[in-house]
Structure formats: C-alpha cells, structure tokens
Short mmCIF file of C-alpha atoms in Angstrom, two decimals:
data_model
loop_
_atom_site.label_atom_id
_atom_site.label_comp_id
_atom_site.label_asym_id
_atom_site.label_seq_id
_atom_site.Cartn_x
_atom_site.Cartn_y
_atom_site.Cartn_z
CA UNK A 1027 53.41 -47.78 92.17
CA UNK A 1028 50.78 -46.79 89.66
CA UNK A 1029 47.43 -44.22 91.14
CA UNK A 1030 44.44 -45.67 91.15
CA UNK A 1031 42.58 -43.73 88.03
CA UNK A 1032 40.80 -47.32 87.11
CA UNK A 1033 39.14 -47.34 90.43
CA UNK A 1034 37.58 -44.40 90.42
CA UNK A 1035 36.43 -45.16 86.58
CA UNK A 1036 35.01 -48.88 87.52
CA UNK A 1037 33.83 -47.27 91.10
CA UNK A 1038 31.70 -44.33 88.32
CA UNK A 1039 30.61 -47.06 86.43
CA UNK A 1040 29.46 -49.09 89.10
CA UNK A 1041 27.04 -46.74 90.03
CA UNK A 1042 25.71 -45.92 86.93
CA UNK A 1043 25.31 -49.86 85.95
CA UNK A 1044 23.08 -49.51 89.26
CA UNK A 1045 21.17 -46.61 87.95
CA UNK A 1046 22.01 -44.56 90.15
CA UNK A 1047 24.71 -40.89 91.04
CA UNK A 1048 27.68 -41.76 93.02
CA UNK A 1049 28.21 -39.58 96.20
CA UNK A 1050 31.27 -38.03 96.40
CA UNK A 1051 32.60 -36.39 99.75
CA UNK A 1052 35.22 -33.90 100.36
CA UNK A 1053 36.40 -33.52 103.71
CA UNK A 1054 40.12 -31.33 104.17
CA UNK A 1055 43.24 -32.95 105.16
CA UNK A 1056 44.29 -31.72 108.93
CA UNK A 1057 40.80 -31.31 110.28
CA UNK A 1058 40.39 -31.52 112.96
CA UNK A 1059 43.31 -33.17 113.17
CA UNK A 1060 45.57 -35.38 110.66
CA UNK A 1061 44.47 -38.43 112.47
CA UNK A 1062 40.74 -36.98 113.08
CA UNK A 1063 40.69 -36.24 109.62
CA UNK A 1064 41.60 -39.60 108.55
CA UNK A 1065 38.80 -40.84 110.72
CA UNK A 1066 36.04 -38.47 108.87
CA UNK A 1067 36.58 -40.32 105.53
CA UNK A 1068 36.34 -43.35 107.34
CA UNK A 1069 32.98 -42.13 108.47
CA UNK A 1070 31.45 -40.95 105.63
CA UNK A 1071 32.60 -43.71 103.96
CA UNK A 1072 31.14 -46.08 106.53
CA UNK A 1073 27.81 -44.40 105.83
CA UNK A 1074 27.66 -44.46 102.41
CA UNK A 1075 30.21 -42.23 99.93
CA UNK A 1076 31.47 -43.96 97.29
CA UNK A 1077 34.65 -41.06 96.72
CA UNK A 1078 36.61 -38.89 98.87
CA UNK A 1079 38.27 -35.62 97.93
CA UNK A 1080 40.84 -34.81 100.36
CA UNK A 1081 41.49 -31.29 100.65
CA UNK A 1082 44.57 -29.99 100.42
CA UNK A 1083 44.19 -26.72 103.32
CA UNK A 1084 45.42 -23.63 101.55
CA UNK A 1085 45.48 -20.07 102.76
CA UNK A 1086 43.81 -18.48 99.86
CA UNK A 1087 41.09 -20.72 98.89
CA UNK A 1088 39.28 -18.70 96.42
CA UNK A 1089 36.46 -21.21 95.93
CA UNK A 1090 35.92 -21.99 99.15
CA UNK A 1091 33.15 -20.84 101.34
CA UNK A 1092 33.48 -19.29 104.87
CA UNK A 1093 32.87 -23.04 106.15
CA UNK A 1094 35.30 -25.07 104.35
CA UNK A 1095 37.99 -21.64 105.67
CA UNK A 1096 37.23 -22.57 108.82
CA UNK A 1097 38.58 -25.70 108.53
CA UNK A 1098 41.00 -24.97 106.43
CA UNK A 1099 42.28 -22.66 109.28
CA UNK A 1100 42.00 -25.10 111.64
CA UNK A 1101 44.32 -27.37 109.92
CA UNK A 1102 46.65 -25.31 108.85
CA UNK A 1103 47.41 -23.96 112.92
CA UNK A 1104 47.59 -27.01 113.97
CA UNK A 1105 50.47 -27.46 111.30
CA UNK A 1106 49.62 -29.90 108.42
CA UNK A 1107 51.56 -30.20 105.41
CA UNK A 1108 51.96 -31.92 102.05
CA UNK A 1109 52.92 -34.79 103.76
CA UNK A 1110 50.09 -35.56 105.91
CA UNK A 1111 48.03 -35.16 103.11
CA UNK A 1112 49.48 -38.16 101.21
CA UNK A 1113 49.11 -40.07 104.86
CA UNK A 1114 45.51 -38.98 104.90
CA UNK A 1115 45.27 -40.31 101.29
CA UNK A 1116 47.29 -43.46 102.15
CA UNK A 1117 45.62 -44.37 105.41
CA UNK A 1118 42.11 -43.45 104.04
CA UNK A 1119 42.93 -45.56 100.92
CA UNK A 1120 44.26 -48.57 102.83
CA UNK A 1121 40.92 -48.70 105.28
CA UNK A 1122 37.98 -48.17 102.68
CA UNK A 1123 39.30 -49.55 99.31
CA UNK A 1124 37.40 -46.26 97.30
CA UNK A 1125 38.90 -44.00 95.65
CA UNK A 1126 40.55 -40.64 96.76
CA UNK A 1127 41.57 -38.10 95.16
CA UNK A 1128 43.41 -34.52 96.29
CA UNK A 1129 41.27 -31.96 95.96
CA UNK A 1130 44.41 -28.59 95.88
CA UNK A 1131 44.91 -24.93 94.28
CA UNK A 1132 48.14 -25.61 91.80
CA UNK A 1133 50.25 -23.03 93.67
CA UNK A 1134 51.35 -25.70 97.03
CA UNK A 1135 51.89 -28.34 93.77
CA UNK A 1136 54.20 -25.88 91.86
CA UNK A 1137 56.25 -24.96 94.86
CA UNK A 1138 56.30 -29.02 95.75
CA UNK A 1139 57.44 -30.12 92.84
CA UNK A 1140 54.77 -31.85 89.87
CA UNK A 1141 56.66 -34.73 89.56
CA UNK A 1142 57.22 -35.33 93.23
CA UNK A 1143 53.78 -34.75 93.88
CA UNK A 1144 52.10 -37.11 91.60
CA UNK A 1145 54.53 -39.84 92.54
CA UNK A 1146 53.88 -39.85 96.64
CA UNK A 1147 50.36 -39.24 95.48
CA UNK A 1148 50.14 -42.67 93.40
CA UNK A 1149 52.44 -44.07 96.04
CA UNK A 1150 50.17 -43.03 98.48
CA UNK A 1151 47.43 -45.26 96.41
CA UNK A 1152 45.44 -41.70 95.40
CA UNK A 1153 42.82 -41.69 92.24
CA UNK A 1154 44.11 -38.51 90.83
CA UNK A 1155 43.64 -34.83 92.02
CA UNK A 1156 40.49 -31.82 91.28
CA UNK A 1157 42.25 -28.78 90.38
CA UNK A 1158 40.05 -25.65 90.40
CA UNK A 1159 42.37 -23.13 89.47
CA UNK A 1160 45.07 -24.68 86.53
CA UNK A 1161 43.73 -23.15 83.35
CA UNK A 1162 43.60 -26.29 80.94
CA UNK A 1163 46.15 -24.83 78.37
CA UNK A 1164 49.01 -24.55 81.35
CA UNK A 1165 48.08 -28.08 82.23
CA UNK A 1166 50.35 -30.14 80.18
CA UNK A 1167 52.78 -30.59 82.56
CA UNK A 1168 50.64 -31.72 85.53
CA UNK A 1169 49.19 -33.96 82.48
CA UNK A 1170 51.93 -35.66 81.30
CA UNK A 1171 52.70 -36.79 85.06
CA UNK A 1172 49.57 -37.95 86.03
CA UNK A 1173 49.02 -39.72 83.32
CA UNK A 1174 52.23 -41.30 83.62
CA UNK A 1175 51.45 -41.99 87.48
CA UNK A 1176 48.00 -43.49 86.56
CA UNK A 1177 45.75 -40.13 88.71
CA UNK A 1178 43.26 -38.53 86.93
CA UNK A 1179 42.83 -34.97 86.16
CA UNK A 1180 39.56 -33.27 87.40
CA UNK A 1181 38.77 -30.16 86.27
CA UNK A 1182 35.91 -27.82 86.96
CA UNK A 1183 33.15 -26.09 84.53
CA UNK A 1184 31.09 -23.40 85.69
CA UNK A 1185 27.28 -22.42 84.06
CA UNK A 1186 29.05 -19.11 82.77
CA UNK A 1187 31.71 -21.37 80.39
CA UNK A 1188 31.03 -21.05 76.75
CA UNK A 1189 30.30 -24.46 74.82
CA UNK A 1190 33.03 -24.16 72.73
CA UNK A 1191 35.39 -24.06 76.09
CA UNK A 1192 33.71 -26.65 77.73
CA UNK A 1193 34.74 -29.40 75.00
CA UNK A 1194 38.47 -27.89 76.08
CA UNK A 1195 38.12 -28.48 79.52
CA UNK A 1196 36.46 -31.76 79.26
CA UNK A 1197 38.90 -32.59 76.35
CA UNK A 1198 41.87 -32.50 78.67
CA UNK A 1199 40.14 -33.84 81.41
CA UNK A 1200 40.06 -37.54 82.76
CA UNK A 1201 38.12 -39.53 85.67
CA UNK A 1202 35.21 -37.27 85.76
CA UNK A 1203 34.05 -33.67 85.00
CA UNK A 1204 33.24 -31.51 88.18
CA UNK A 1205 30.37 -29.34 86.99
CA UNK A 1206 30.28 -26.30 89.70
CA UNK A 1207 26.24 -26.01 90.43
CA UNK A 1208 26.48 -22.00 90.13
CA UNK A 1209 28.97 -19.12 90.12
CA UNK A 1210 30.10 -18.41 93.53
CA UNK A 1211 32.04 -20.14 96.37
CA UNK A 1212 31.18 -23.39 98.26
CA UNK A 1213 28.42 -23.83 101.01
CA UNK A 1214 25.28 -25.40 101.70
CA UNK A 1215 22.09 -23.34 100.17
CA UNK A 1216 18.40 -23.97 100.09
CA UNK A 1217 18.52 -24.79 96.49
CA UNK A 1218 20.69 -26.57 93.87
CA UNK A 1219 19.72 -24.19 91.08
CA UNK A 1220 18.29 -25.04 87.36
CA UNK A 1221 22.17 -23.92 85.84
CA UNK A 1222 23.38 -26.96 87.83
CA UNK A 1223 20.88 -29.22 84.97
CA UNK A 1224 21.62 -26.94 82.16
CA UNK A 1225 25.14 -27.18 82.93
CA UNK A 1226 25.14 -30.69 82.91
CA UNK A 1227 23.45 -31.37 79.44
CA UNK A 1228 26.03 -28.68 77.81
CA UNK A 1229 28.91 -30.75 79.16
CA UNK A 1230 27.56 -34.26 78.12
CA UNK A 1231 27.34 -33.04 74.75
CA UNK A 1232 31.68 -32.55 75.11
CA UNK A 1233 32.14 -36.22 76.42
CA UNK A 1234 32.12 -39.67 77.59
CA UNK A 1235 33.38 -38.85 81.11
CA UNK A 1236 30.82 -38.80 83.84
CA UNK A 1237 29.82 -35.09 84.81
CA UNK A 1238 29.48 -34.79 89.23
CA UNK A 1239 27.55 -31.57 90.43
CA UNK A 1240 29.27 -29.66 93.46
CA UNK A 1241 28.42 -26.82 95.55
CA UNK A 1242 25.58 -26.79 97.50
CA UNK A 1243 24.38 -29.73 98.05
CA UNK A 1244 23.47 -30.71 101.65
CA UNK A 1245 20.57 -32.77 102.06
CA UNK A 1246 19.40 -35.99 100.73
CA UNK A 1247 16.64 -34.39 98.81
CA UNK A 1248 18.89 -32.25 96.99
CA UNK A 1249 21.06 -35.24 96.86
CA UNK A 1250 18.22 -36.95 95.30
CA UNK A 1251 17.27 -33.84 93.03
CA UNK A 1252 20.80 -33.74 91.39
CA UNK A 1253 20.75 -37.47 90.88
CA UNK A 1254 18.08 -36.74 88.68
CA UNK A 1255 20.47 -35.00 85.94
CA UNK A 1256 24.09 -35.96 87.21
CA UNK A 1257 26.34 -39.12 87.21
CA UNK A 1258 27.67 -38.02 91.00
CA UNK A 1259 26.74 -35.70 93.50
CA UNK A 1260 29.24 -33.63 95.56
CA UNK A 1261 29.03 -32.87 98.83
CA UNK A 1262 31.78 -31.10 101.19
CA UNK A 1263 30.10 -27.80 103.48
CA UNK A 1264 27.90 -29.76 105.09
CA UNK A 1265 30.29 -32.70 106.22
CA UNK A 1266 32.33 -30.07 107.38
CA UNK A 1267 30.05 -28.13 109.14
CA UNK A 1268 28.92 -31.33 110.88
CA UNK A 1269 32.10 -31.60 111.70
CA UNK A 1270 32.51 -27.73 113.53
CA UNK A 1271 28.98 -27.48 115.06
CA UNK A 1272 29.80 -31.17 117.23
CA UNK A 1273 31.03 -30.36 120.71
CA UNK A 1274 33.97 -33.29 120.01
CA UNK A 1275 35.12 -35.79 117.79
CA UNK A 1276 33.01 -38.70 118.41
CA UNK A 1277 30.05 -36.60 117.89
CA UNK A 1278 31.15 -35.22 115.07
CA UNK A 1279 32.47 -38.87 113.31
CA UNK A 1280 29.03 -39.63 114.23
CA UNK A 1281 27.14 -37.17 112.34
CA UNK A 1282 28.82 -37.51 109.12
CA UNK A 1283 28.55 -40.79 109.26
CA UNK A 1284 25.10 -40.33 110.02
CA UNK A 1285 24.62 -37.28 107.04
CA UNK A 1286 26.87 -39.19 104.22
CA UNK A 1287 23.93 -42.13 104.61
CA UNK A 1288 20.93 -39.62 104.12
CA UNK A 1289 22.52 -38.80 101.45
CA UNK A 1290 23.44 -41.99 100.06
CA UNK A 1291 19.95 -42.43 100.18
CA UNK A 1292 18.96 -39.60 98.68
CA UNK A 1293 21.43 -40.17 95.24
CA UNK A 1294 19.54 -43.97 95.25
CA UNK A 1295 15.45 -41.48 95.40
CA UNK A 1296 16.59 -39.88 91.63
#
C-alpha cells in the first residue's frame, strides 16, 4: 500500500486555492491514552485542522518544551510503542480522511528498522513523517524509502540557518517545509516573533514546497498573524496543554475541539 504524500500536497493546495494557511495540529501518540489519543485528532479535526502530526513519545525530546514532556511522559508509562503509533495513524486516518504524518527523533526509526518503518507507516495510510533531528546529508536512506513508500519527508529550518543551507534542506525535502518560528524548544508564548516572517521569505526563495510556521503558536490571533506570511500554521503546546489542564477526557476532547476551531478561524482572519 502506497502513503498518502498526494494528500497532504492536494490537502496544501487546497488551502492555498482558498487563500488561506492550513492548520496543522500535533498531538503525541499514547496521550492520554492510545485510544484517548486517537480521539484528540478526531477532535481537533472535528473543529477545524486540516493535518495531524502524530508524535512519536521519545525520552529525550530535545525540541520539545516542558509541555509536550509531559505528555510525552505520560505516554510512555502507560507503555506505548511503535506500534500504537501506526494504530493511532491508521485509526486517525480511517475516521477523518486528512492527512497524518509521524512527527519522531530518527533514533526509535534506526533501532526499528527504516524500511520496516516506512512500510507499516504507508500501510497504516500515513502522509509521510517531520524529522527534527536527521541532518539532510545522512538522509538518503530514510529518502530512498519514503519515496518508494509514497510519505513525505519534512524537515525543519530554523532563523539561525544560512541561505545557502536552507536551499539543502528544502532541496531534499518533500510535502512541506517546517519553518521553526525561533531558536528554542516548543511552547505557547505571547508572541510569534518577526524571524518567524523573515524566515519564511528566505525559504521561499529555495522552493516550490509550501513553508508551515511552528512553535508558538496558540491563539487564533497569532494563528491569524502567521497566516499573514505562511502557507500553514502549526500548532501542538497548546492542544496539549488543553489536554493536561482538563480534569478528564471528555473535557479535554472538548476543548481542543473547541481551540483547533478558534484557530481555524484565525488562519481564515490573515
């Protein structure tokens, strides 16, 4: 079975033939729960994201923010693996139609297995995967897989990479660009930042693929604000922390739901 790299393209395109950014939400695999989790995407799906980054719970996430560890904790006592990821993906897939993609450090993927992985990914019915921390020029191998499994290959720019390595990165690149907002780990802030914009114009001028702005983002009018300069806005603390500060599940389905449509609206106010 192939991924599903065209649906994330024509779901990219969509949005920009409606002149509008594309919200993108990341919520982690496991958390609360493998079936609760599953039940988040359908949420913020329900209220509005167009994509889904799974997370893949690691115990060293180095660009993750005390919020998204929590979860990541969370998920990872309560015992989730590689293959409740790919049911997260599958089940997630099969209820909303949009795509998803695995958002994962490359270490759990090297121990896995790269071929393995890619093929229960597209199996799974997965878009492709965002990998922060695979330097581009020991990304061949991942590559040649996921292009061979139809997934796209994310990768991330940051305001301190040089122009000459963005058109690398975006080089190698497919689906989309994820342009980090500033140096630093994930969270919700007051602001977005002007690098996020600067960024963004630097990475256009390297290629076609749309460029989506991550970390920081939590409320539609930053949503709205990054619309303004970016072809998707990414949003993951603040799911999850909508997700911790609810006294139980229901209440917390409810308020992502309920955030990923202020948003939604916000990414339409650019």
């Amino acid at each position: 079975m192939s991924g599903n790299i065209e649906l994330l393209n024509t779901t990219l395109a969509a949005a920009k033939a409606a002149d509008r950014a594309a919200l993108i939400a990341y919520l982690p695999a496991g958390f609360p729960t493998v079936g609760g989790g599953i039940e988040a995407v359908k949420a913020v799906v329900a209220g509005g994201a167009d994509v889904v980054e799974v997370g893949l719970p690691h115990s060293d996430p180095v660009l993750d923010g005390p919020v998204i560890q929590t979860a990541d904790d969370i998920a990872l006592r309560g015992g989730v693996r590689i293959a409740d990821v790919m049911r997260t993906v599958r089940e997630a897939y099969e209820a909303t139609g949009v795509p998803i993609l695995v958002m994962t450090y490359w270490n759990p993927i090297d121990r896995y297995g790269v071929e393995r992985f890619t093929a229960e990914l597209a199996e799974a019915g997965g878009a492709g995967c965002i990998l922060p921390d695979l330097p581009v020029q020991e990304s061949a191998l991942w590559r040649e897989h996921a292009d061979k499994h139809s997934l796209a290959t994310v990768f991330v720019v940051a305001p301190s990479s040089q122009d000459a390595r963005l058109a690398t990165i975006t080089a190698a690149g497919s689906g989309f660009v994820y342009a980090a907002s500033l140096m630093g780990v994930t969270g919700t802030r007051a602001s977005v930042g002007a690098q996020a914009q600067d960024l963004v114009g630097r990475t256009r001028a390297t290629t076609d693929l749309p460029v989506c702005v991550g970390l920081g983002v939590s409320n539609a009018a930053q949503a709205a604000e990054v619309a303004g300069f970016a072809d998707g806005v990414i949003v993951g603390s603040a799911f999850v922390k909508a997700m911790l500060d609810a006294p139980d599940e229901a209440a917390g389905l409810a308020a992502v739901r309920s955030l990923a449509g202020e948003l939604a609206e916000g990414v339409r106010k650019r």
